[in-house]
Structure formats: structure tokens, C-alpha cells
GROMACS .gro file of C-alpha atoms in nm:
model
  409
    1UNK     CA    1   0.000   0.000   0.000
    2UNK     CA    2   0.142   0.337  -0.103
    3UNK     CA    3   0.003   0.680  -0.021
    4UNK     CA    4   0.096   1.046  -0.067
    5UNK     CA    5   0.069   1.280   0.233
    6UNK     CA    6   0.039   1.655   0.175
    7UNK     CA    7  -0.123   1.953   0.345
    8UNK     CA    8  -0.141   2.332   0.364
    9UNK     CA    9  -0.199   2.410  -0.002
   10UNK     CA   10  -0.359   2.746   0.088
   11UNK     CA   11  -0.516   2.775  -0.258
   12UNK     CA   12  -0.589   3.141  -0.333
   13UNK     CA   13  -0.318   3.287  -0.113
   14UNK     CA   14  -0.138   3.593  -0.249
   15UNK     CA   15   0.205   3.737  -0.173
   16UNK     CA   16   0.204   4.110  -0.104
   17UNK     CA   17  -0.092   4.148  -0.338
   18UNK     CA   18   0.047   3.926  -0.617
   19UNK     CA   19  -0.183   3.643  -0.724
   20UNK     CA   20  -0.022   3.299  -0.737
   21UNK     CA   21  -0.279   3.091  -0.923
   22UNK     CA   22  -0.027   2.985  -1.188
   23UNK     CA   23   0.197   2.834  -0.918
   24UNK     CA   24  -0.093   2.653  -0.753
   25UNK     CA   25  -0.201   2.511  -1.089
   26UNK     CA   26   0.152   2.395  -1.170
   27UNK     CA   27   0.182   2.229  -0.829
   28UNK     CA   28  -0.147   2.042  -0.865
   29UNK     CA   29  -0.052   1.924  -1.214
   30UNK     CA   30   0.285   1.808  -1.079
   31UNK     CA   31   0.112   1.626  -0.792
   32UNK     CA   32  -0.113   1.440  -1.036
   33UNK     CA   33   0.197   1.327  -1.226
   34UNK     CA   34   0.369   1.216  -0.902
   35UNK     CA   35   0.065   1.009  -0.803
   36UNK     CA   36   0.060   0.850  -1.150
   37UNK     CA   37   0.436   0.780  -1.169
   38UNK     CA   38   0.468   0.655  -0.810
   39UNK     CA   39   0.150   0.445  -0.848
   40UNK     CA   40   0.009   0.572  -0.521
   41UNK     CA   41  -0.321   0.418  -0.417
   42UNK     CA   42  -0.424   0.699  -0.180
   43UNK     CA   43  -0.381   1.073  -0.134
   44UNK     CA   44  -0.421   1.233   0.210
   45UNK     CA   45  -0.461   1.612   0.239
   46UNK     CA   46  -0.435   1.718   0.604
   47UNK     CA   47  -0.608   2.053   0.607
   48UNK     CA   48  -0.581   2.412   0.484
   49UNK     CA   49  -0.683   2.324   0.131
   50UNK     CA   50  -0.782   2.689   0.087
   51UNK     CA   51  -0.636   3.003   0.241
   52UNK     CA   52  -0.976   3.135   0.345
   53UNK     CA   53  -1.323   3.005   0.426
   54UNK     CA   54  -1.456   3.202   0.128
   55UNK     CA   55  -1.222   3.094  -0.154
   56UNK     CA   56  -1.231   3.270  -0.489
   57UNK     CA   57  -1.390   3.111  -0.795
   58UNK     CA   58  -1.042   3.053  -0.941
   59UNK     CA   59  -0.926   2.871  -0.627
   60UNK     CA   60  -1.238   2.652  -0.632
   61UNK     CA   61  -1.185   2.578  -1.001
   62UNK     CA   62  -0.831   2.455  -0.932
   63UNK     CA   63  -0.956   2.232  -0.648
   64UNK     CA   64  -1.241   2.067  -0.839
   65UNK     CA   65  -1.040   2.033  -1.158
   66UNK     CA   66  -0.773   1.847  -0.960
   67UNK     CA   67  -1.032   1.614  -0.803
   68UNK     CA   68  -1.184   1.552  -1.145
   69UNK     CA   69  -0.850   1.444  -1.289
   70UNK     CA   70  -0.715   1.233  -1.004
   71UNK     CA   71  -0.926   0.927  -1.087
   72UNK     CA   72  -0.729   0.895  -1.414
   73UNK     CA   73  -0.401   0.849  -1.225
   74UNK     CA   74  -0.488   0.509  -1.078
   75UNK     CA   75  -0.528   0.655  -0.728
   76UNK     CA   76  -0.816   0.470  -0.558
   77UNK     CA   77  -0.876   0.695  -0.259
   78UNK     CA   78  -0.857   1.064  -0.168
   79UNK     CA   79  -0.913   1.174   0.193
   80UNK     CA   80  -0.937   1.548   0.262
   81UNK     CA   81  -0.977   1.699   0.608
   82UNK     CA   82  -1.037   2.062   0.695
   83UNK     CA   83  -0.775   2.290   0.848
   84UNK     CA   84  -0.821   2.602   1.054
   85UNK     CA   85  -0.824   2.818   0.737
   86UNK     CA   86  -1.099   2.609   0.576
   87UNK     CA   87  -1.476   2.642   0.609
   88UNK     CA   88  -1.608   2.304   0.733
   89UNK     CA   89  -1.948   2.360   0.572
   90UNK     CA   90  -1.793   2.462   0.238
   91UNK     CA   91  -1.575   2.151   0.221
   92UNK     CA   92  -1.856   1.925   0.338
   93UNK     CA   93  -2.120   2.059   0.096
   94UNK     CA   94  -2.032   1.828  -0.199
   95UNK     CA   95  -1.908   1.535   0.013
   96UNK     CA   96  -2.194   1.300  -0.085
   97UNK     CA   97  -2.131   1.359  -0.454
   98UNK     CA   98  -1.752   1.332  -0.417
   99UNK     CA   99  -1.784   1.002  -0.232
  100UNK     CA  100  -1.899   0.841  -0.558
  101UNK     CA  101  -1.553   0.931  -0.692
  102UNK     CA  102  -1.386   0.776  -0.382
  103UNK     CA  103  -1.308   1.125  -0.251
  104UNK     CA  104  -1.377   1.136   0.122
  105UNK     CA  105  -1.412   1.484   0.274
  106UNK     CA  106  -1.432   1.554   0.648
  107UNK     CA  107  -1.489   1.922   0.716
  108UNK     CA  108  -1.607   1.906   1.077
  109UNK     CA  109  -1.621   1.644   1.349
  110UNK     CA  110  -1.900   1.389   1.341
  111UNK     CA  111  -2.142   1.332   1.628
  112UNK     CA  112  -2.026   0.972   1.617
  113UNK     CA  113  -1.643   0.968   1.607
  114UNK     CA  114  -1.657   0.618   1.457
  115UNK     CA  115  -1.774   0.780   1.133
  116UNK     CA  116  -1.432   0.945   1.106
  117UNK     CA  117  -1.268   0.599   1.090
  118UNK     CA  118  -1.279   0.523   0.716
  119UNK     CA  119  -1.220   0.167   0.596
  120UNK     CA  120  -1.089   0.188   0.238
  121UNK     CA  121  -1.101  -0.111   0.003
  122UNK     CA  122  -0.876  -0.224  -0.279
  123UNK     CA  123  -0.992  -0.294  -0.635
  124UNK     CA  124  -1.125  -0.634  -0.519
  125UNK     CA  125  -1.333  -0.482  -0.237
  126UNK     CA  126  -1.092  -0.603   0.031
  127UNK     CA  127  -0.994  -0.360   0.312
  128UNK     CA  128  -0.646  -0.220   0.250
  129UNK     CA  129  -0.628   0.093   0.469
  130UNK     CA  130  -0.808   0.247   0.766
  131UNK     CA  131  -0.789   0.626   0.792
  132UNK     CA  132  -0.877   0.818   1.106
  133UNK     CA  133  -0.984   1.134   0.920
  134UNK     CA  134  -0.973   1.387   1.203
  135UNK     CA  135  -1.021   1.749   1.089
  136UNK     CA  136  -0.908   2.062   1.271
  137UNK     CA  137  -1.066   2.040   1.616
  138UNK     CA  138  -1.217   2.372   1.711
  139UNK     CA  139  -1.230   2.492   2.068
  140UNK     CA  140  -1.604   2.433   2.091
  141UNK     CA  141  -1.563   2.080   1.951
  142UNK     CA  142  -1.355   1.949   2.239
  143UNK     CA  143  -1.399   2.185   2.534
  144UNK     CA  144  -1.698   2.314   2.728
  145UNK     CA  145  -1.623   2.665   2.856
  146UNK     CA  146  -1.705   2.736   3.218
  147UNK     CA  147  -1.709   3.066   3.408
  148UNK     CA  148  -1.408   3.135   3.625
  149UNK     CA  149  -1.167   2.902   3.446
  150UNK     CA  150  -0.799   2.985   3.457
  151UNK     CA  151  -0.585   2.970   3.144
  152UNK     CA  152  -0.424   2.654   3.277
  153UNK     CA  153  -0.768   2.496   3.328
  154UNK     CA  154  -0.860   2.579   2.968
  155UNK     CA  155  -0.533   2.436   2.841
  156UNK     CA  156  -0.575   2.109   3.026
  157UNK     CA  157  -0.935   2.070   2.914
  158UNK     CA  158  -0.837   2.145   2.556
  159UNK     CA  159  -0.561   1.884   2.552
  160UNK     CA  160  -0.783   1.632   2.726
  161UNK     CA  161  -1.054   1.691   2.466
  162UNK     CA  162  -0.814   1.642   2.175
  163UNK     CA  163  -0.676   1.325   2.334
  164UNK     CA  164  -1.025   1.187   2.399
  165UNK     CA  165  -1.136   1.251   2.042
  166UNK     CA  166  -0.835   1.070   1.895
  167UNK     CA  167  -0.884   0.788   2.145
  168UNK     CA  168  -1.244   0.735   2.033
  169UNK     CA  169  -1.175   0.758   1.657
  170UNK     CA  170  -0.868   0.536   1.676
  171UNK     CA  171  -1.055   0.296   1.902
  172UNK     CA  172  -1.318   0.256   1.630
  173UNK     CA  173  -1.040   0.203   1.374
  174UNK     CA  174  -0.879  -0.065   1.589
  175UNK     CA  175  -1.213  -0.242   1.635
  176UNK     CA  176  -1.261  -0.240   1.257
  177UNK     CA  177  -0.913  -0.383   1.205
  178UNK     CA  178  -0.960  -0.651   1.471
  179UNK     CA  179  -1.265  -0.771   1.281
  180UNK     CA  180  -1.058  -0.837   0.966
  181UNK     CA  181  -0.884  -1.162   0.885
  182UNK     CA  182  -0.549  -0.980   0.844
  183UNK     CA  183  -0.411  -0.650   0.977
  184UNK     CA  184  -0.415  -0.340   0.758
  185UNK     CA  185  -0.241  -0.009   0.836
  186UNK     CA  186  -0.413   0.254   1.048
  187UNK     CA  187  -0.328   0.608   0.941
  188UNK     CA  188  -0.448   0.906   1.145
  189UNK     CA  189  -0.478   1.259   1.012
  190UNK     CA  190  -0.480   1.584   1.202
  191UNK     CA  191  -0.441   1.960   1.175
  192UNK     CA  192  -0.290   2.094   1.494
  193UNK     CA  193   0.021   2.230   1.663
  194UNK     CA  194   0.231   1.970   1.843
  195UNK     CA  195   0.460   2.065   2.130
  196UNK     CA  196   0.810   2.146   2.006
  197UNK     CA  197   0.694   2.205   1.649
  198UNK     CA  198   0.907   2.442   1.440
  199UNK     CA  199   0.764   2.747   1.262
  200UNK     CA  200   0.898   3.053   1.081
  201UNK     CA  201   0.811   3.409   1.184
  202UNK     CA  202   0.672   3.499   0.841
  203UNK     CA  203   0.480   3.182   0.755
  204UNK     CA  204   0.141   3.309   0.871
  205UNK     CA  205   0.076   2.998   1.083
  206UNK     CA  206  -0.177   3.100   1.344
  207UNK     CA  207  -0.164   3.002   1.705
  208UNK     CA  208  -0.449   2.761   1.759
  209UNK     CA  209  -0.691   2.755   2.047
  210UNK     CA  210  -0.641   2.984   2.344
  211UNK     CA  211  -0.304   3.150   2.312
  212UNK     CA  212  -0.143   2.838   2.167
  213UNK     CA  213  -0.213   2.639   2.481
  214UNK     CA  214  -0.353   2.350   2.279
  215UNK     CA  215  -0.010   2.228   2.167
  216UNK     CA  216  -0.040   1.852   2.178
  217UNK     CA  217   0.226   1.617   2.312
  218UNK     CA  218   0.305   1.316   2.091
  219UNK     CA  219   0.198   1.089   2.377
  220UNK     CA  220  -0.170   1.181   2.334
  221UNK     CA  221  -0.190   0.991   2.004
  222UNK     CA  222  -0.298   0.626   2.048
  223UNK     CA  223  -0.036   0.357   1.998
  224UNK     CA  224  -0.237   0.177   1.728
  225UNK     CA  225  -0.153   0.457   1.480
  226UNK     CA  226   0.091   0.322   1.221
  227UNK     CA  227   0.140   0.661   1.054
  228UNK     CA  228   0.030   1.011   1.162
  229UNK     CA  229  -0.026   1.254   0.871
  230UNK     CA  230  -0.031   1.606   1.012
  231UNK     CA  231  -0.093   1.952   0.872
  232UNK     CA  232  -0.072   2.312   1.000
  233UNK     CA  233   0.304   2.364   1.039
  234UNK     CA  234   0.467   2.472   0.713
  235UNK     CA  235   0.813   2.328   0.786
  236UNK     CA  236   0.838   1.955   0.702
  237UNK     CA  237   0.930   1.776   1.025
  238UNK     CA  238   0.888   1.473   1.243
  239UNK     CA  239   0.705   1.484   1.576
  240UNK     CA  240   0.883   1.393   1.897
  241UNK     CA  241   1.160   1.215   1.706
  242UNK     CA  242   0.913   0.963   1.565
  243UNK     CA  243   0.973   0.903   1.197
  244UNK     CA  244   0.616   0.781   1.141
  245UNK     CA  245   0.463   1.098   1.294
  246UNK     CA  246   0.506   1.364   1.025
  247UNK     CA  247   0.419   1.711   0.905
  248UNK     CA  248   0.447   1.727   0.527
  249UNK     CA  249   0.472   2.106   0.542
  250UNK     CA  250   0.336   2.345   0.281
  251UNK     CA  251   0.432   2.236  -0.073
  252UNK     CA  252   0.483   2.597  -0.186
  253UNK     CA  253   0.669   2.871   0.004
  254UNK     CA  254   0.416   3.104   0.161
  255UNK     CA  255   0.673   3.380   0.222
  256UNK     CA  256   1.021   3.485   0.115
  257UNK     CA  257   1.158   3.325   0.431
  258UNK     CA  258   0.987   2.995   0.348
  259UNK     CA  259   1.156   2.993   0.008
  260UNK     CA  260   1.475   2.895   0.191
  261UNK     CA  261   1.312   2.567   0.303
  262UNK     CA  262   1.306   2.233   0.121
  263UNK     CA  263   0.943   2.195   0.016
  264UNK     CA  264   0.800   1.846  -0.038
  265UNK     CA  265   0.522   1.594  -0.025
  266UNK     CA  266   0.567   1.262   0.153
  267UNK     CA  267   0.537   0.914   0.007
  268UNK     CA  268   0.444   0.651   0.263
  269UNK     CA  269   0.474   0.288   0.162
  270UNK     CA  270   0.351   0.008   0.385
  271UNK     CA  271   0.485  -0.344   0.406
  272UNK     CA  272   0.223  -0.493   0.630
  273UNK     CA  273   0.171  -0.218   0.887
  274UNK     CA  274   0.530  -0.087   0.882
  275UNK     CA  275   0.565   0.246   0.699
  276UNK     CA  276   0.864   0.362   0.499
  277UNK     CA  277   0.865   0.737   0.439
  278UNK     CA  278   1.026   0.906   0.139
  279UNK     CA  279   1.052   1.281   0.085
  280UNK     CA  280   0.957   1.392  -0.267
  281UNK     CA  281   1.090   1.742  -0.333
  282UNK     CA  282   0.844   1.991  -0.480
  283UNK     CA  283   0.982   2.178  -0.783
  284UNK     CA  284   1.032   2.554  -0.763
  285UNK     CA  285   0.750   2.695  -0.973
  286UNK     CA  286   0.830   3.058  -0.891
  287UNK     CA  287   1.164   3.165  -0.746
  288UNK     CA  288   1.134   3.399  -0.447
  289UNK     CA  289   1.458   3.574  -0.368
  290UNK     CA  290   1.542   3.799  -0.073
  291UNK     CA  291   1.854   4.012  -0.130
  292UNK     CA  292   2.019   4.237   0.127
  293UNK     CA  293   2.281   4.508   0.082
  294UNK     CA  294   2.361   4.858  -0.036
  295UNK     CA  295   2.293   5.001  -0.381
  296UNK     CA  296   2.595   4.850  -0.556
  297UNK     CA  297   2.558   4.508  -0.389
  298UNK     CA  298   2.192   4.482  -0.480
  299UNK     CA  299   2.246   4.596  -0.837
  300UNK     CA  300   2.524   4.340  -0.884
  301UNK     CA  301   2.314   4.060  -0.734
  302UNK     CA  302   2.019   4.143  -0.960
  303UNK     CA  303   2.251   4.169  -1.262
  304UNK     CA  304   2.385   3.819  -1.190
  305UNK     CA  305   2.031   3.684  -1.170
  306UNK     CA  306   1.937   3.857  -1.494
  307UNK     CA  307   2.234   3.699  -1.673
  308UNK     CA  308   2.120   3.358  -1.548
  309UNK     CA  309   1.774   3.410  -1.698
  310UNK     CA  310   1.595   3.437  -1.363
  311UNK     CA  311   1.226   3.533  -1.346
  312UNK     CA  312   1.221   3.563  -0.968
  313UNK     CA  313   1.006   3.779  -0.750
  314UNK     CA  314   1.240   3.993  -0.542
  315UNK     CA  315   1.242   4.131  -0.192
  316UNK     CA  316   1.512   4.398  -0.155
  317UNK     CA  317   1.650   4.483   0.189
  318UNK     CA  318   1.832   4.813   0.147
  319UNK     CA  319   2.109   4.900   0.396
  320UNK     CA  320   2.249   5.232   0.261
  321UNK     CA  321   2.173   5.558   0.437
  322UNK     CA  322   1.998   5.729   0.145
  323UNK     CA  323   1.870   5.672  -0.204
  324UNK     CA  324   1.616   5.391  -0.164
  325UNK     CA  325   1.394   5.549  -0.426
  326UNK     CA  326   1.686   5.571  -0.671
  327UNK     CA  327   1.769   5.204  -0.606
  328UNK     CA  328   1.415   5.093  -0.683
  329UNK     CA  329   1.410   5.285  -1.011
  330UNK     CA  330   1.753   5.148  -1.109
  331UNK     CA  331   1.648   4.789  -1.034
  332UNK     CA  332   1.319   4.825  -1.222
  333UNK     CA  333   1.507   4.962  -1.522
  334UNK     CA  334   1.757   4.676  -1.504
  335UNK     CA  335   1.496   4.399  -1.497
  336UNK     CA  336   1.252   4.545  -1.747
  337UNK     CA  337   1.137   4.275  -1.987
  338UNK     CA  338   1.305   3.990  -1.794
  339UNK     CA  339   1.006   3.850  -1.605
  340UNK     CA  340   1.164   3.946  -1.272
  341UNK     CA  341   0.962   4.171  -1.044
  342UNK     CA  342   1.032   4.367  -0.726
  343UNK     CA  343   0.755   4.259  -0.489
  344UNK     CA  344   0.875   4.434  -0.176
  345UNK     CA  345   1.146   4.677  -0.063
  346UNK     CA  346   1.263   4.729   0.295
  347UNK     CA  347   1.464   5.043   0.370
  348UNK     CA  348   1.641   4.914   0.681
  349UNK     CA  349   1.831   5.233   0.765
  350UNK     CA  350   1.522   5.449   0.746
  351UNK     CA  351   1.334   5.200   0.961
  352UNK     CA  352   1.615   5.210   1.215
  353UNK     CA  353   1.592   5.588   1.246
  354UNK     CA  354   1.214   5.586   1.266
  355UNK     CA  355   1.174   5.297   1.508
  356UNK     CA  356   1.494   5.330   1.705
  357UNK     CA  357   1.602   4.973   1.639
  358UNK     CA  358   1.747   4.760   1.357
  359UNK     CA  359   1.428   4.613   1.213
  360UNK     CA  360   1.263   4.637   0.872
  361UNK     CA  361   1.004   4.909   0.816
  362UNK     CA  362   0.672   4.749   0.905
  363UNK     CA  363   0.322   4.796   0.774
  364UNK     CA  364   0.003   4.703   0.956
  365UNK     CA  365  -0.061   4.410   0.720
  366UNK     CA  366   0.274   4.255   0.818
  367UNK     CA  367   0.213   4.268   1.195
  368UNK     CA  368   0.036   3.989   1.381
  369UNK     CA  369  -0.280   4.069   1.574
  370UNK     CA  370  -0.090   4.003   1.897
  371UNK     CA  371   0.185   4.249   1.800
  372UNK     CA  372  -0.071   4.521   1.729
  373UNK     CA  373  -0.245   4.459   2.061
  374UNK     CA  374   0.089   4.467   2.245
  375UNK     CA  375   0.170   4.806   2.092
  376UNK     CA  376  -0.173   4.934   2.186
  377UNK     CA  377  -0.107   4.836   2.548
  378UNK     CA  378   0.235   5.003   2.533
  379UNK     CA  379   0.089   5.321   2.384
  380UNK     CA  380  -0.169   5.338   2.665
  381UNK     CA  381   0.084   5.257   2.939
  382UNK     CA  382  -0.105   4.949   3.059
  383UNK     CA  383   0.071   4.822   3.375
  384UNK     CA  384   0.286   4.512   3.325
  385UNK     CA  385   0.088   4.316   3.584
  386UNK     CA  386  -0.229   4.350   3.374
  387UNK     CA  387  -0.078   4.278   3.033
  388UNK     CA  388  -0.058   3.899   3.055
  389UNK     CA  389  -0.422   3.863   3.159
  390UNK     CA  390  -0.537   4.108   2.890
  391UNK     CA  391  -0.332   3.927   2.624
  392UNK     CA  392  -0.482   3.592   2.726
  393UNK     CA  393  -0.833   3.738   2.696
  394UNK     CA  394  -0.746   3.894   2.361
  395UNK     CA  395  -0.612   3.565   2.225
  396UNK     CA  396  -0.925   3.382   2.336
  397UNK     CA  397  -1.141   3.632   2.146
  398UNK     CA  398  -0.907   3.606   1.846
  399UNK     CA  399  -0.928   3.227   1.841
  400UNK     CA  400  -1.307   3.247   1.849
  401UNK     CA  401  -1.309   3.491   1.555
  402UNK     CA  402  -1.075   3.275   1.347
  403UNK     CA  403  -1.291   2.969   1.411
  404UNK     CA  404  -1.613   3.127   1.284
  405UNK     CA  405  -1.744   2.939   0.983
  406UNK     CA  406  -1.875   3.224   0.767
  407UNK     CA  407  -2.029   2.978   0.522
  408UNK     CA  408  -2.252   2.837   0.797
  409UNK     CA  409  -2.400   3.174   0.893
   0.00000   0.00000   0.00000
């Protein structure tokens, strides 16, 4: 049994206002070819299919076109679970129709967790894989709020709720496997933040639950899981040193910083119930290049890229004292007609003088909600003793806002 594990497509996401539909389309076409060439029987997508709960028509077109083509690759099963960016009701709406194409969609949790344990059959109607298709677990799904709770109480209840849900779904999967005449692999999916997980400052990964307190320890996942296919963190990584507990990471860089990472999808091949994991590198469909230096350094770096035929999107970090406007005009003149484009410019020296510290010039769109709230507290001289409690309350409100399913209202 061979499957492909991917997540965090974020279809429809832009980069500083630039649309990236061409990249998304190229990735999905590449993924279809990988599934065909590698003869994968199943595809698992662990959340954040879209970047927003109200995806554009173009993003939806890419999604449904991909699902329409995948049956021609020889792939027998597709399992898609919702992430925190997805609308559960939007993903679930066509699930009955998609099931006839062996595409299983789980947008929100089921009243009966056993319904999230999917038994998938081979071409001879024999069970070959059991998938615990657990979507992003919202606060209200796993925790009952009570007046007077401390942040620690909320955290413990959240973790206990996540653990209990996985215990029930995986328990149903184990019962289904025990009823078979031979063991088949149990794969669990999830979209959450595990303790110790690595992120990048610019990747846009939101803290989940109340102030990030719902970070799950690897020990909460039941031992019957043969492979854990996770989404949410954009850096490919293992969990707790366990090679069979994996984040596939985002297949495309979501920021200039992410472009420095090795992007991939994961191929998981089972011999019996033992998984072997292979990393399949995602091609670079659009080069993102961050360059730092003074006028002459930047001009030389861009000239070298031009001579190599680059069509990169550029982020320029300018370190000279003056002349940022002149630099931008010079660079634009240099790259005219090449396909390269300056997406963003940071005048670091000017930012240093304005802000009193060596950081890039920031705009409101680049700051996190927490950073804005912190600066509001600083501007209003809120006492230090009150700030932690206010930040906790703010994060709880923020988590509630992010979890609203606009499509359901």
C-alpha cells in the first residue's frame, strides 16, 4: 500500500498582493503526475486546502479540476480533512457527490467519532487501509467553557478533549481492524500544533486555540496509529523524534523566508503495517529571492540573476543611508522585460531611524494581531501586571473569531 501525504496548499493565497494561481495550478498538475508515476493508491490532504473560508472562484476551479483528474491516475482513494483556514461547511457541501468518486471529505467532526474511521477497500473490495480522518478540532468541539476558568484549566481541558477525540476515533479504527482476517495499516490525520513544532516568523501559521495552549504532546496519540499525517506547520518535520509521525509542510513557500526551506510531499509505503517514508521534493514553480545590501551590492546581485535568466520575484532589503527610491528605479530599469519583479522593498536604515532599532520598516498588514495589541497596550501605558491577563483574553477572542465558519452563517 502506497500513499501520498500533503497539506497546507492554501489555494488562493497571495504574496504582497500578487496572485499565485499559476503556481498553484503547476503544483497540482505536478502532484497528479507524481501520483501516477509513483502508483500511489491513496492521497491524504491534512487541512488548509484553501487560504480562506470564502475561496475565490479561481481557487475553487483549481480544487475541483484536480479532483476531477485524479481518478485517471490510478489513485483509488482521496481523503481530505479541513484545516483552521478552511470552512467546514464549504468543504462538506459536496461530500456525498464526491464520495462516488472515492473522494472522502471531512470538514467538521461527526457526532459519532466512529464515522471518522474510514475503511478503504482495494480494487477487489478487500480492506487495504483504515484512515482516522480527524479534521481541525475547534475549541467548541472538544472543550466546554465554564465561568471562572484559569488559562491553565482551559489548556488542560483542551488537551484532554483532543486526546479523547483521537482515542475514540482510533478505538473505532482498531475495532474495525480486529474484525478483519489480516491486519491493515491505520493512518491518522490531524491539523494541529504539536509541542516542540518548528515554525517561521513569516509563515502566517496562526496560534491555535487559546493563546497556543492546545499544543499537543506526541503521547496523546494512540499507539495503534501506524502513521500520523499532520498539517498546519509549514516546515516539514517529524514529531517527537518519531519518523512515522510527520508534518508534510506546505508544498509551496508562503513567504520569502519559506523559500529557503526544502518543500516536499511525503510518500508513505507500507509493508504490512510498517511504513517507509520518502521525501519527494516539490519543484520551484516561482523563485522567491530575498537580497540584502547597499545600492551596488543589490544591483550586482540582480545583474547576476538577470544573466542567469531568472524570473524571480524579489524582496530587496536596502542598507544604505539614502537613495532607496533611486535604487528601486535602477532595479526596475535593469529587470525590465526579464520577467523578474520587485515585490517588496525594505529600507532598513530608514526604519532604524524611525523605530529606534534595527528592524525592517513594518506595515500594519505585516504585523500579527498580537503584535498590534501589544503596541496598543504600550501606547496606553497598561501596567505590566495586567498585560498577561489582557493578552490571554485577547487571544481567546481572536481564536473564536478565526474559528467562525462564515459559510454556515
